[in-house]
Short mmCIF file of C-alpha atoms in Angstrom, two decimals:
data_model
loop_
_atom_site.label_atom_id
_atom_site.label_comp_id
_atom_site.label_asym_id
_atom_site.label_seq_id
_atom_site.Cartn_x
_atom_site.Cartn_y
_atom_site.Cartn_z
CA PHE A 741 38.53 23.03 12.28
CA ALA A 742 36.73 21.55 15.28
CA SER A 743 37.91 18.06 16.15
CA TYR A 744 34.96 16.27 14.56
CA TYR A 745 35.57 17.55 11.02
CA GLY A 746 37.76 15.41 8.80
CA ASP A 747 38.31 13.61 5.55
CA HIS A 748 35.45 11.34 4.40
CA MET A 749 32.79 13.20 6.39
CA VAL A 750 29.18 13.81 5.43
CA LEU A 751 27.71 17.29 5.86
CA GLN A 752 23.98 18.03 6.01
CA LYS A 753 22.42 18.68 2.62
CA GLU A 754 19.82 21.27 1.64
CA PRO A 755 17.45 22.80 2.59
CA ALA A 756 19.70 23.42 5.61
CA GLY A 757 23.22 24.79 5.46
CA ALA A 758 26.08 22.92 7.11
CA VAL A 759 27.77 24.82 9.94
CA ILE A 760 31.58 24.85 9.81
CA TRP A 761 33.66 26.14 12.71
CA GLY A 762 37.12 26.01 14.19
CA TYR A 763 39.87 27.83 16.03
CA GLY A 764 42.22 30.62 14.96
CA GLU A 765 44.16 33.68 16.03
CA LEU A 766 41.95 36.26 17.70
CA GLY A 767 40.85 38.89 15.21
CA ALA A 768 42.28 37.05 12.18
CA LEU A 769 40.26 36.45 9.01
CA VAL A 770 39.56 32.85 8.00
CA THR A 771 38.53 31.95 4.46
CA VAL A 772 36.52 28.76 4.02
CA ALA A 773 36.33 27.47 0.46
CA LEU A 774 34.52 24.48 -1.03
CA PHE A 775 35.86 22.87 -4.22
CA GLU A 776 34.58 20.22 -6.60
CA ASP A 777 36.87 18.71 -9.25
CA GLY A 778 39.34 21.51 -8.54
CA GLY A 779 36.79 24.24 -9.22
CA LEU A 780 35.59 26.69 -6.58
CA VAL A 781 31.98 26.13 -5.50
CA MET A 782 31.70 28.75 -2.75
CA LYS A 783 33.84 30.91 -0.50
CA LYS A 784 33.09 32.36 2.95
CA THR A 785 35.22 34.77 4.99
CA VAL A 786 34.77 35.08 8.75
CA GLN A 787 36.63 36.61 11.67
CA VAL A 788 38.01 34.76 14.67
CA LYS A 789 36.21 36.07 17.76
CA GLY A 790 36.95 35.95 21.49
CA PRO A 791 37.15 34.91 24.16
CA SER A 792 37.06 31.35 22.79
CA GLY A 793 39.14 32.19 19.71
CA THR A 794 36.68 30.52 17.35
CA TRP A 795 35.19 31.25 13.96
CA THR A 796 31.90 29.98 12.53
CA THR A 797 30.34 30.06 9.09
CA ILE A 798 27.34 28.46 7.40
CA LEU A 799 27.76 26.93 3.96
CA ASP A 800 25.14 27.61 1.33
CA PRO A 801 22.60 24.77 1.13
CA MET A 802 24.01 22.02 -1.06
CA ASP A 803 22.32 19.26 -3.03
CA VAL A 804 23.29 15.66 -2.32
CA GLY A 805 26.56 14.37 -3.73
CA GLY A 806 30.32 14.76 -3.81
CA PRO A 807 33.20 14.33 -3.47
CA TYR A 808 34.14 17.86 -2.43
CA MET A 809 37.24 19.41 -0.87
CA LEU A 810 36.93 21.88 2.01
CA MET A 811 39.76 24.30 2.82
CA ALA A 812 40.11 26.77 5.69
CA THR A 813 42.84 29.41 5.28
CA GLN A 814 44.23 31.91 7.82
CA GLY A 815 47.08 33.99 6.50
CA LEU A 816 49.69 31.60 5.09
CA GLU A 817 48.26 28.57 6.90
CA ASN A 818 45.57 26.29 5.58
CA VAL A 819 43.87 23.01 6.44
CA THR A 820 42.29 20.87 3.74
CA LEU A 821 39.68 18.14 4.12
CA GLN A 822 39.11 15.66 1.29
CA ASP A 823 36.37 13.29 0.07
CA ILE A 824 33.46 15.18 1.58
CA TYR A 825 29.85 14.38 0.65
CA PHE A 826 26.53 16.07 1.30
CA GLY A 827 23.63 13.97 2.56
CA ASP A 828 21.88 13.49 5.90
CA VAL A 829 23.58 13.44 9.30
CA TRP A 830 22.13 11.35 12.14
CA LEU A 831 23.28 11.38 15.77
CA CYS A 832 23.05 8.06 17.67
CA SER A 833 23.24 8.16 21.45
CA GLY A 834 22.38 6.21 24.58
CA GLN A 835 23.79 3.42 26.72
CA SER A 836 25.17 -0.07 26.08
CA ASN A 837 22.53 -1.40 23.68
CA MET A 838 23.35 1.56 21.44
CA ALA A 839 27.09 1.02 22.02
CA MET A 840 27.01 -2.68 21.02
CA THR A 841 29.13 -3.04 17.89
CA VAL A 842 28.40 -4.96 14.70
CA LEU A 843 30.89 -7.56 15.95
CA GLN A 844 28.51 -8.46 18.81
CA ILE A 845 25.22 -8.98 16.99
CA THR A 846 23.48 -11.83 15.21
CA ASN A 847 25.09 -12.75 11.86
CA ALA A 848 28.03 -10.48 12.68
CA SER A 849 30.39 -12.00 10.09
CA ARG A 850 27.96 -11.43 7.24
CA GLU A 851 27.16 -7.90 8.39
CA LEU A 852 30.83 -7.00 8.64
CA SER A 853 31.64 -8.39 5.19
CA ASP A 854 28.69 -6.45 3.70
CA ALA A 855 30.13 -3.13 4.92
CA ALA A 856 32.20 -2.72 1.78
CA HIS A 857 28.98 -2.30 -0.24
CA TYR A 858 28.15 0.99 1.54
CA PRO A 859 31.03 3.42 0.92
CA TYR A 860 28.66 6.41 1.05
CA VAL A 861 27.51 5.70 4.60
CA ARG A 862 30.22 7.43 6.65
CA ILE A 863 30.78 6.83 10.37
CA PHE A 864 32.22 8.80 13.29
CA ALA A 865 32.44 7.89 16.99
CA ALA A 866 33.08 10.22 19.90
CA ALA A 867 35.13 8.65 22.69
CA PRO A 868 33.40 8.10 26.06
CA THR A 869 34.39 11.14 28.12
CA ARG A 870 32.83 13.08 30.98
CA SER A 871 33.13 16.66 32.14
CA ASP A 872 31.85 18.78 35.00
CA VAL A 873 31.58 21.79 32.68
CA GLU A 874 30.20 22.22 29.16
CA LEU A 875 32.97 21.67 26.60
CA GLU A 876 33.19 23.51 23.29
CA ASP A 877 34.94 20.65 21.47
CA LEU A 878 35.31 16.90 21.94
CA GLU A 879 38.26 15.95 24.13
CA ARG A 880 38.78 12.58 22.44
CA ILE A 881 37.59 10.70 19.37
CA ASP A 882 37.38 6.93 19.06
CA LEU A 883 36.81 6.87 15.31
CA PRO A 884 37.41 9.86 12.99
CA TRP A 885 35.17 10.14 9.95
CA SER A 886 35.68 6.88 8.06
CA ILE A 887 34.48 4.75 5.20
CA PRO A 888 32.91 1.65 6.80
CA MET A 889 35.01 -1.51 7.00
CA ALA A 890 34.89 -4.68 9.08
CA GLU A 891 37.65 -3.30 11.29
CA ASN A 892 35.91 -0.07 12.28
CA LEU A 893 32.43 -1.57 12.58
CA GLY A 894 33.62 -4.32 14.91
CA HIS A 895 36.49 -2.80 16.81
CA GLY A 896 35.51 -4.51 20.09
CA ASN A 897 32.73 -5.08 22.58
CA PHE A 898 30.75 -1.91 23.37
CA THR A 899 33.35 0.35 21.73
CA TYR A 900 32.70 1.25 18.07
CA PHE A 901 30.87 1.27 15.87
CA SER A 902 27.22 1.14 17.05
CA ALA A 903 25.38 -1.73 15.35
CA ILE A 904 21.96 -0.07 15.59
CA CYS A 905 23.34 3.21 14.24
CA TRP A 906 25.07 1.44 11.36
CA LEU A 907 22.05 -0.71 10.44
CA LEU A 908 19.71 2.30 10.63
CA GLY A 909 22.00 4.45 8.48
CA ARG A 910 22.48 1.66 5.98
CA SER A 911 18.71 1.19 5.66
CA LEU A 912 18.12 4.92 5.24
CA TYR A 913 20.81 5.02 2.55
CA GLU A 914 19.04 2.21 0.70
CA ALA A 915 15.70 4.02 1.02
CA GLN A 916 16.91 7.54 0.14
CA GLN A 917 19.76 6.65 -2.24
CA TYR A 918 22.13 9.38 -1.08
CA PRO A 919 24.97 9.65 1.49
CA MET A 920 24.38 9.23 5.21
CA GLY A 921 26.67 10.47 7.98
CA LEU A 922 26.41 8.65 11.31
CA VAL A 923 27.73 10.13 14.56
CA GLU A 924 27.90 7.87 17.61
CA ALA A 925 28.03 9.31 21.14
CA ALA A 926 27.12 6.48 23.52
CA TRP A 927 28.32 5.06 26.84
CA GLY A 928 27.10 1.89 28.54
CA GLY A 929 25.55 1.91 31.98
CA THR A 930 24.48 5.55 31.96
CA PRO A 931 21.18 7.04 33.19
CA ILE A 932 19.33 9.72 31.29
CA GLU A 933 20.33 12.30 33.90
CA ALA A 934 23.97 12.08 32.75
CA TRP A 935 22.89 12.97 29.19
CA SER A 936 20.60 15.81 30.31
CA SER A 937 21.57 19.46 30.59
CA PRO A 938 20.95 21.28 33.88
CA ARG A 939 18.09 23.07 32.08
CA ALA A 940 16.33 19.79 31.32
CA LEU A 941 16.84 18.45 34.83
CA ARG A 942 15.46 21.67 36.29
CA VAL A 943 12.26 21.18 34.27
CA CYS A 944 11.69 17.91 36.14
CA GLY A 945 12.68 19.22 39.55
CA LEU A 946 15.76 16.99 39.75
CA LEU A 947 18.64 19.44 39.59
CA GLY A 948 18.75 20.30 43.29
CA ASN A 949 18.08 16.75 44.44
CA MET A 950 20.98 14.81 42.93
CA ASP A 951 23.69 14.80 45.58
CA ARG A 952 22.89 11.23 46.64
CA PHE A 953 22.47 10.06 43.02
CA CYS A 954 25.31 7.51 42.80
CA ILE A 955 24.60 6.06 46.25
CA LEU A 956 20.94 5.60 45.37
CA LEU A 957 21.79 3.96 42.06
CA SER A 958 24.22 1.52 43.66
CA SER A 959 21.71 0.47 46.30
CA ALA A 960 18.89 0.13 43.75
CA LEU A 961 20.63 -2.42 41.55
CA PRO A 962 19.83 -6.14 41.74
CA SER A 963 22.73 -8.51 42.21
CA SER A 964 23.03 -9.69 38.59
CA THR A 965 26.65 -9.58 37.45
CA SER A 966 25.78 -8.65 33.88
CA LEU A 967 23.64 -5.75 35.05
CA HIS A 968 26.32 -4.37 37.35
CA GLU A 969 28.74 -4.50 34.41
CA ASP A 970 26.22 -2.49 32.41
CA PHE A 971 26.27 0.24 35.05
CA SER A 972 29.98 0.88 34.70
CA GLY A 973 29.48 4.27 33.04
CA PRO A 974 29.29 7.63 34.80
CA GLN A 975 26.08 8.40 36.66
CA THR A 976 26.61 12.04 37.64
CA PRO A 977 24.02 14.45 36.20
CA SER A 978 24.99 16.32 33.00
CA VAL A 979 28.57 14.97 32.72
CA LEU A 980 27.89 13.33 29.33
CA TRP A 981 25.82 16.24 28.10
CA ASN A 982 28.81 18.43 28.93
CA ALA A 983 31.48 16.27 27.27
CA MET A 984 29.76 14.35 24.45
CA ILE A 985 26.66 16.32 23.34
CA HIS A 986 27.40 20.01 24.00
CA PRO A 987 30.53 19.93 21.74
CA LEU A 988 28.35 18.71 18.83
CA LEU A 989 25.73 21.46 18.99
CA HIS A 990 27.12 23.35 15.98
CA MET A 991 26.44 20.32 13.76
CA THR A 992 23.53 20.52 11.37
CA LEU A 993 21.56 17.30 11.96
CA ARG A 994 18.76 15.47 10.16
CA GLY A 995 17.70 13.34 13.13
CA VAL A 996 18.56 11.55 16.36
CA ALA A 997 18.36 7.86 17.30
CA TRP A 998 18.34 7.01 21.03
CA TYR A 999 18.57 3.69 22.92
CA GLN A 1000 18.69 4.24 26.68
CA GLY A 1001 16.60 3.48 29.72
CA GLU A 1002 17.86 0.27 31.32
CA ALA A 1003 19.67 2.32 33.98
CA ASN A 1004 16.50 4.22 34.78
CA ALA A 1005 14.50 1.02 35.26
CA PHE A 1006 16.23 1.02 38.67
CA LEU A 1007 16.56 4.71 39.45
CA HIS A 1008 14.15 7.65 39.07
CA THR A 1009 11.97 5.31 37.00
CA ASP A 1010 8.77 7.25 37.56
CA GLN A 1011 10.44 10.55 36.66
CA TYR A 1012 11.30 9.24 33.16
CA ASN A 1013 7.91 10.42 31.86
CA CYS A 1014 9.34 13.90 32.48
CA THR A 1015 13.09 13.47 32.00
CA PHE A 1016 12.80 11.85 28.57
CA PRO A 1017 10.44 14.40 26.95
CA ALA A 1018 12.50 17.13 28.63
CA LEU A 1019 15.75 15.78 27.14
CA ILE A 1020 14.19 15.61 23.67
CA ALA A 1021 12.87 19.17 23.87
CA ASP A 1022 16.15 20.48 25.30
CA TRP A 1023 18.36 18.76 22.71
CA ARG A 1024 16.15 20.11 19.94
CA GLN A 1025 16.38 23.66 21.23
CA ALA A 1026 20.14 23.37 21.81
CA PHE A 1027 20.95 21.94 18.36
CA HIS A 1028 18.68 24.50 16.71
CA ALA A 1029 20.39 27.37 18.53
CA GLY A 1030 23.89 25.93 18.19
CA SER A 1031 23.53 25.59 14.42
CA ALA A 1032 22.13 29.12 14.05
CA GLY A 1033 18.75 27.68 13.11
CA GLN A 1034 20.02 25.21 10.50
CA THR A 1035 18.98 22.13 12.49
CA GLU A 1036 15.20 22.26 12.51
CA LEU A 1037 13.50 23.03 15.81
CA LEU A 1038 11.41 19.86 15.77
CA LEU A 1039 14.36 17.63 14.98
CA PRO A 1040 13.08 14.06 14.31
CA PHE A 1041 13.88 11.91 17.34
CA GLY A 1042 13.63 8.11 17.23
CA PHE A 1043 14.15 5.71 20.09
CA VAL A 1044 14.05 2.05 21.04
CA GLN A 1045 11.59 0.97 23.68
CA LEU A 1046 13.28 -1.29 26.24
CA SER A 1047 13.67 -4.95 25.36
CA THR A 1048 13.84 -7.54 28.15
CA TYR A 1049 15.96 -8.43 31.14
CA ARG A 1050 14.92 -11.31 33.44
CA ARG A 1051 12.41 -14.03 32.56
CA HIS A 1052 9.71 -14.58 35.21
CA SER A 1053 10.89 -11.62 37.28
CA PRO A 1054 8.18 -10.11 39.52
CA ASP A 1055 9.72 -6.64 39.18
CA ASP A 1056 7.97 -4.15 36.92
CA GLY A 1057 10.74 -1.54 36.49
CA PHE A 1058 11.18 -2.38 32.81
CA ALA A 1059 7.41 -2.31 32.21
CA ARG A 1060 7.02 1.08 33.90
CA LEU A 1061 10.02 2.46 32.01
CA ARG A 1062 8.58 1.31 28.65
CA TRP A 1063 5.36 3.15 29.48
CA HIS A 1064 7.22 6.28 30.62
CA GLN A 1065 9.24 6.25 27.38
CA THR A 1066 5.99 7.28 25.67
CA ALA A 1067 5.24 9.98 28.30
CA ASP A 1068 2.53 7.59 29.58
CA LEU A 1069 0.56 7.82 26.35
CA GLY A 1070 1.46 4.42 24.89
CA VAL A 1071 2.36 5.42 21.35
CA VAL A 1072 4.37 8.16 19.65
CA PRO A 1073 4.29 10.68 18.13
CA ASN A 1074 1.92 12.24 20.65
CA ALA A 1075 1.12 15.68 22.06
CA ARG A 1076 3.99 15.57 24.57
CA MET A 1077 6.47 14.03 22.12
CA PRO A 1078 5.83 15.42 18.60
CA ARG A 1079 7.89 14.19 15.64
CA THR A 1080 9.17 11.16 17.52
CA PHE A 1081 9.12 7.50 16.52
CA MET A 1082 9.63 4.29 18.48
CA ALA A 1083 10.86 0.76 17.80
CA VAL A 1084 9.20 -1.80 20.07
CA ALA A 1085 11.76 -4.45 21.12
CA MET A 1086 10.12 -6.42 23.93
CA ASP A 1087 9.71 -9.49 21.68
CA LEU A 1088 13.46 -9.72 20.97
CA GLY A 1089 14.54 -11.24 24.29
CA ASP A 1090 17.85 -13.11 24.17
CA GLU A 1091 18.25 -15.15 27.35
CA HIS A 1092 21.49 -16.75 26.16
CA SER A 1093 23.25 -13.60 24.97
CA PRO A 1094 26.93 -13.85 25.99
CA TYR A 1095 26.67 -10.18 27.00
CA GLY A 1096 23.81 -10.83 29.43
CA SER A 1097 20.09 -11.01 28.70
CA ILE A 1098 19.86 -7.23 29.00
CA HIS A 1099 21.85 -7.09 25.72
CA PRO A 1100 19.88 -8.97 23.02
CA ARG A 1101 21.85 -9.61 19.84
CA ASP A 1102 19.08 -9.09 17.27
CA LYS A 1103 19.76 -5.49 16.37
CA GLN A 1104 18.65 -5.97 12.76
CA THR A 1105 14.96 -6.12 13.70
CA VAL A 1106 15.38 -3.09 15.98
CA ALA A 1107 16.97 -1.08 13.17
CA GLN A 1108 14.32 -2.22 10.69
CA ARG A 1109 11.56 -0.92 12.97
CA LEU A 1110 13.46 2.32 13.61
CA GLN A 1111 13.95 3.01 9.92
CA LEU A 1112 10.22 2.57 9.27
CA GLY A 1113 9.57 5.30 11.83
CA ALA A 1114 12.31 7.49 10.38
CA ARG A 1115 10.91 7.16 6.88
CA ALA A 1116 7.41 8.06 8.08
CA VAL A 1117 8.21 10.81 10.59
CA ALA A 1118 11.51 12.31 9.36
CA TYR A 1119 11.10 11.75 5.62
CA GLY A 1120 7.33 12.05 5.38
CA GLU A 1121 6.55 8.83 3.52
CA LYS A 1122 2.80 8.54 3.29
CA ASN A 1123 0.75 5.41 3.96
CA LEU A 1124 3.74 3.68 5.58
CA VAL A 1125 2.80 1.53 8.57
CA PHE A 1126 5.55 2.13 11.12
CA GLN A 1127 4.01 1.09 14.43
CA GLY A 1128 2.02 -1.80 15.79
CA PRO A 1129 -1.68 -1.91 16.70
CA TYR A 1130 -2.96 0.09 19.66
CA PRO A 1131 -6.36 -0.08 21.41
CA THR A 1132 -8.89 2.67 20.73
CA ARG A 1133 -11.63 1.55 23.15
CA ALA A 1134 -12.64 -1.14 25.63
CA VAL A 1135 -16.24 -2.18 26.31
CA LEU A 1136 -17.10 -4.14 29.47
CA GLU A 1137 -19.95 -6.69 29.25
CA VAL A 1138 -20.62 -7.14 32.95
CA THR A 1139 -23.36 -9.78 32.66
CA ARG A 1140 -21.26 -12.03 30.41
CA GLY A 1141 -17.99 -11.38 32.21
CA LEU A 1142 -16.26 -10.21 29.02
CA LEU A 1143 -14.13 -7.27 27.99
CA ASN A 1144 -13.99 -6.38 24.29
CA ILE A 1145 -10.97 -4.34 23.15
CA THR A 1146 -10.95 -2.62 19.76
CA TYR A 1147 -7.60 -1.91 18.07
CA ASP A 1148 -6.72 0.58 15.34
CA GLN A 1149 -5.25 -2.06 13.00
CA GLU A 1150 -5.98 -5.59 11.87
CA LEU A 1151 -4.56 -8.06 14.36
CA VAL A 1152 -2.49 -11.21 14.03
CA TRP A 1153 -2.78 -13.49 17.05
CA HIS A 1154 0.54 -15.28 17.49
CA TRP A 1155 -0.25 -17.35 20.54
CA ARG A 1156 -2.70 -17.65 23.42
CA ASP A 1157 -0.87 -15.91 26.26
CA MET A 1158 -2.55 -16.36 29.64
CA TRP A 1159 -0.66 -13.41 31.09
CA ALA A 1160 -0.67 -10.96 28.18
CA PHE A 1161 -3.68 -9.04 29.51
CA GLU A 1162 -4.38 -8.32 33.16
CA VAL A 1163 -7.21 -6.47 34.89
CA TRP A 1164 -7.31 -4.73 38.26
CA CYS A 1165 -10.24 -6.09 40.26
CA SER A 1166 -12.03 -3.73 42.61
CA SER A 1167 -12.58 -6.33 45.36
CA GLN A 1168 -9.27 -8.18 45.19
CA HIS A 1169 -7.09 -5.06 44.90
CA ARG A 1170 -4.62 -6.83 42.62
CA TRP A 1171 -3.89 -7.59 38.99
CA VAL A 1172 -5.29 -10.88 37.71
CA PRO A 1173 -4.93 -12.48 34.25
CA ALA A 1174 -7.70 -11.95 31.72
CA ARG A 1175 -7.76 -14.87 29.30
CA MET A 1176 -7.82 -14.12 25.57
CA VAL A 1177 -10.94 -15.87 24.26
CA THR A 1178 -10.96 -14.75 20.64
CA VAL A 1179 -9.15 -12.40 18.30
CA GLU A 1180 -11.18 -11.27 15.30
CA SER A 1181 -9.94 -8.67 12.83
CA GLN A 1182 -9.43 -5.64 15.11
CA THR A 1183 -11.06 -6.97 18.29
CA VAL A 1184 -9.81 -8.97 21.26
CA MET A 1185 -12.30 -10.62 23.64
CA LEU A 1186 -11.10 -11.23 27.19
CA ALA A 1187 -12.72 -13.47 29.81
CA LEU A 1188 -12.89 -11.91 33.28
CA ALA A 1189 -13.74 -15.08 35.20
CA ARG A 1190 -10.91 -14.50 37.68
CA CYS A 1191 -12.18 -11.02 38.41
CA GLU A 1192 -15.39 -11.64 40.34
CA THR A 1193 -16.24 -7.96 40.62
CA LEU A 1194 -15.79 -4.87 38.51
CA ALA A 1195 -12.55 -4.53 36.53
CA LEU A 1196 -11.21 -1.02 37.06
CA ALA A 1197 -8.07 -1.05 34.91
CA LEU A 1198 -6.45 -3.01 32.11
CA ARG A 1199 -2.84 -3.55 31.09
CA TYR A 1200 -1.01 -5.49 28.37
CA ALA A 1201 2.53 -6.95 28.32
CA TRP A 1202 3.34 -5.49 31.72
CA THR A 1203 6.37 -7.60 32.78
CA GLU A 1204 10.13 -7.53 32.36
CA TRP A 1205 9.89 -10.40 29.82
CA PRO A 1206 6.41 -10.13 28.28
CA CYS A 1207 6.87 -12.31 25.20
CA GLU A 1208 7.77 -15.99 24.76
CA TYR A 1209 9.10 -18.01 21.84
CA GLN A 1210 10.43 -14.82 20.22
CA ALA A 1211 6.87 -13.57 19.78
CA CYS A 1212 4.32 -11.49 21.66
CA ALA A 1213 0.63 -12.23 21.69
CA LEU A 1214 -0.46 -9.56 19.20
CA TYR A 1215 1.01 -8.08 16.00
CA ASN A 1216 -0.29 -6.31 12.94
CA THR A 1217 -0.23 -7.82 9.46
CA GLN A 1218 3.16 -6.19 8.77
CA GLY A 1219 4.73 -8.04 11.70
CA LEU A 1220 5.01 -5.08 14.09
CA PRO A 1221 4.17 -5.93 17.72
CA ALA A 1222 1.41 -4.24 19.67
CA PRO A 1223 3.14 -2.00 22.26
CA PRO A 1224 2.42 -2.40 25.98
CA PHE A 1225 -0.19 -0.18 27.59
CA LEU A 1226 -1.76 0.62 30.93
#
């Protein structure tokens, strides 16, 4: 078997078939058999092919449940895997906010002790490794397929297991009531280029322009100690795609969860509106092809919009990156990013986090917002509100000096934020605050007294730390924040 198969794993349920592969003697026949309660469920026979010396087979689509036993036999040799279940398999990837373990988050002790209640949420973590060439199999594994326990959910800081991945999988298990398999492949301090294949980078015109990548990144970073620690991972293009994603392509997946972008708030920020959609499209194509069509082509892809970094910072790298995470369209899914979903996190700033303010500890709220999107986009739940309010039009009343903004949902006004909205004034050539006068149902009225001439543009929550007192200015009635826009 490939290195990421093992006891206690979850394989993707119907309507897809789980892909099983491994190594053997060239030309030999391998028999793969699935058993339940000692009885044979199915048998597949395949031949080991060169030059890689691998065999691959696709199991018949299976309904949820287990436990099963899986056996691969070649001649007189066999390998047996026990306690296997069928359910949904989710891949969780990104940088350090994805890599933060359950040990590091708010209410960690309670979360760790609760793990024992979820024996059918199985976890697996690939070790952080890099490669200059695409690997067929993982070089190292941090955590083989395991039943969750306090020890393997809180192994150490930024090691395993991912808190967001665990909390998302746990919530999806509660919603769907069948097994979930969670695969973590994350590494702190890594830009999106390291996770992108050469194909994806070529789409954005970056492949031939990366020789000074590491030097540029080093010079772009501010002096914050915590931020420099967060950029300890490899920066070279495609090295994590090669070592940590390419080996997984045979897996049949149900969806992907992604939390990355802090690194790109300081490097190639304004290319992220290309590199992120390109990565999503490329991963989808690669997993679809690698699983012989078993992973659907429009694989559901969820992500976390960047949280916060420095209070009162004049820099707008985080704000621009948040916008580019939506391909400059503000909300997802959209035409450039179909079947995606987003968790807004800019109201979860944690200035006193012992891991630096770039690493907020409230991962429960992030996972809650992600699972709403997963249920709506991946699982097709109807009439489920999974994103905050977004403006549909703005009407300028020049004579009264007012700007009326209409949103697509009923609004809850948390506090009167002088800096939440800003307008670009034609005469002053700068952004100036537009005071929130009233909020009524789905309408916000802004006063443009500071803008003595025509307002040409409008933006909302456009700072590194846009929300105070653990709340942004605007939410919907379900408590989901209005995302930033330009």
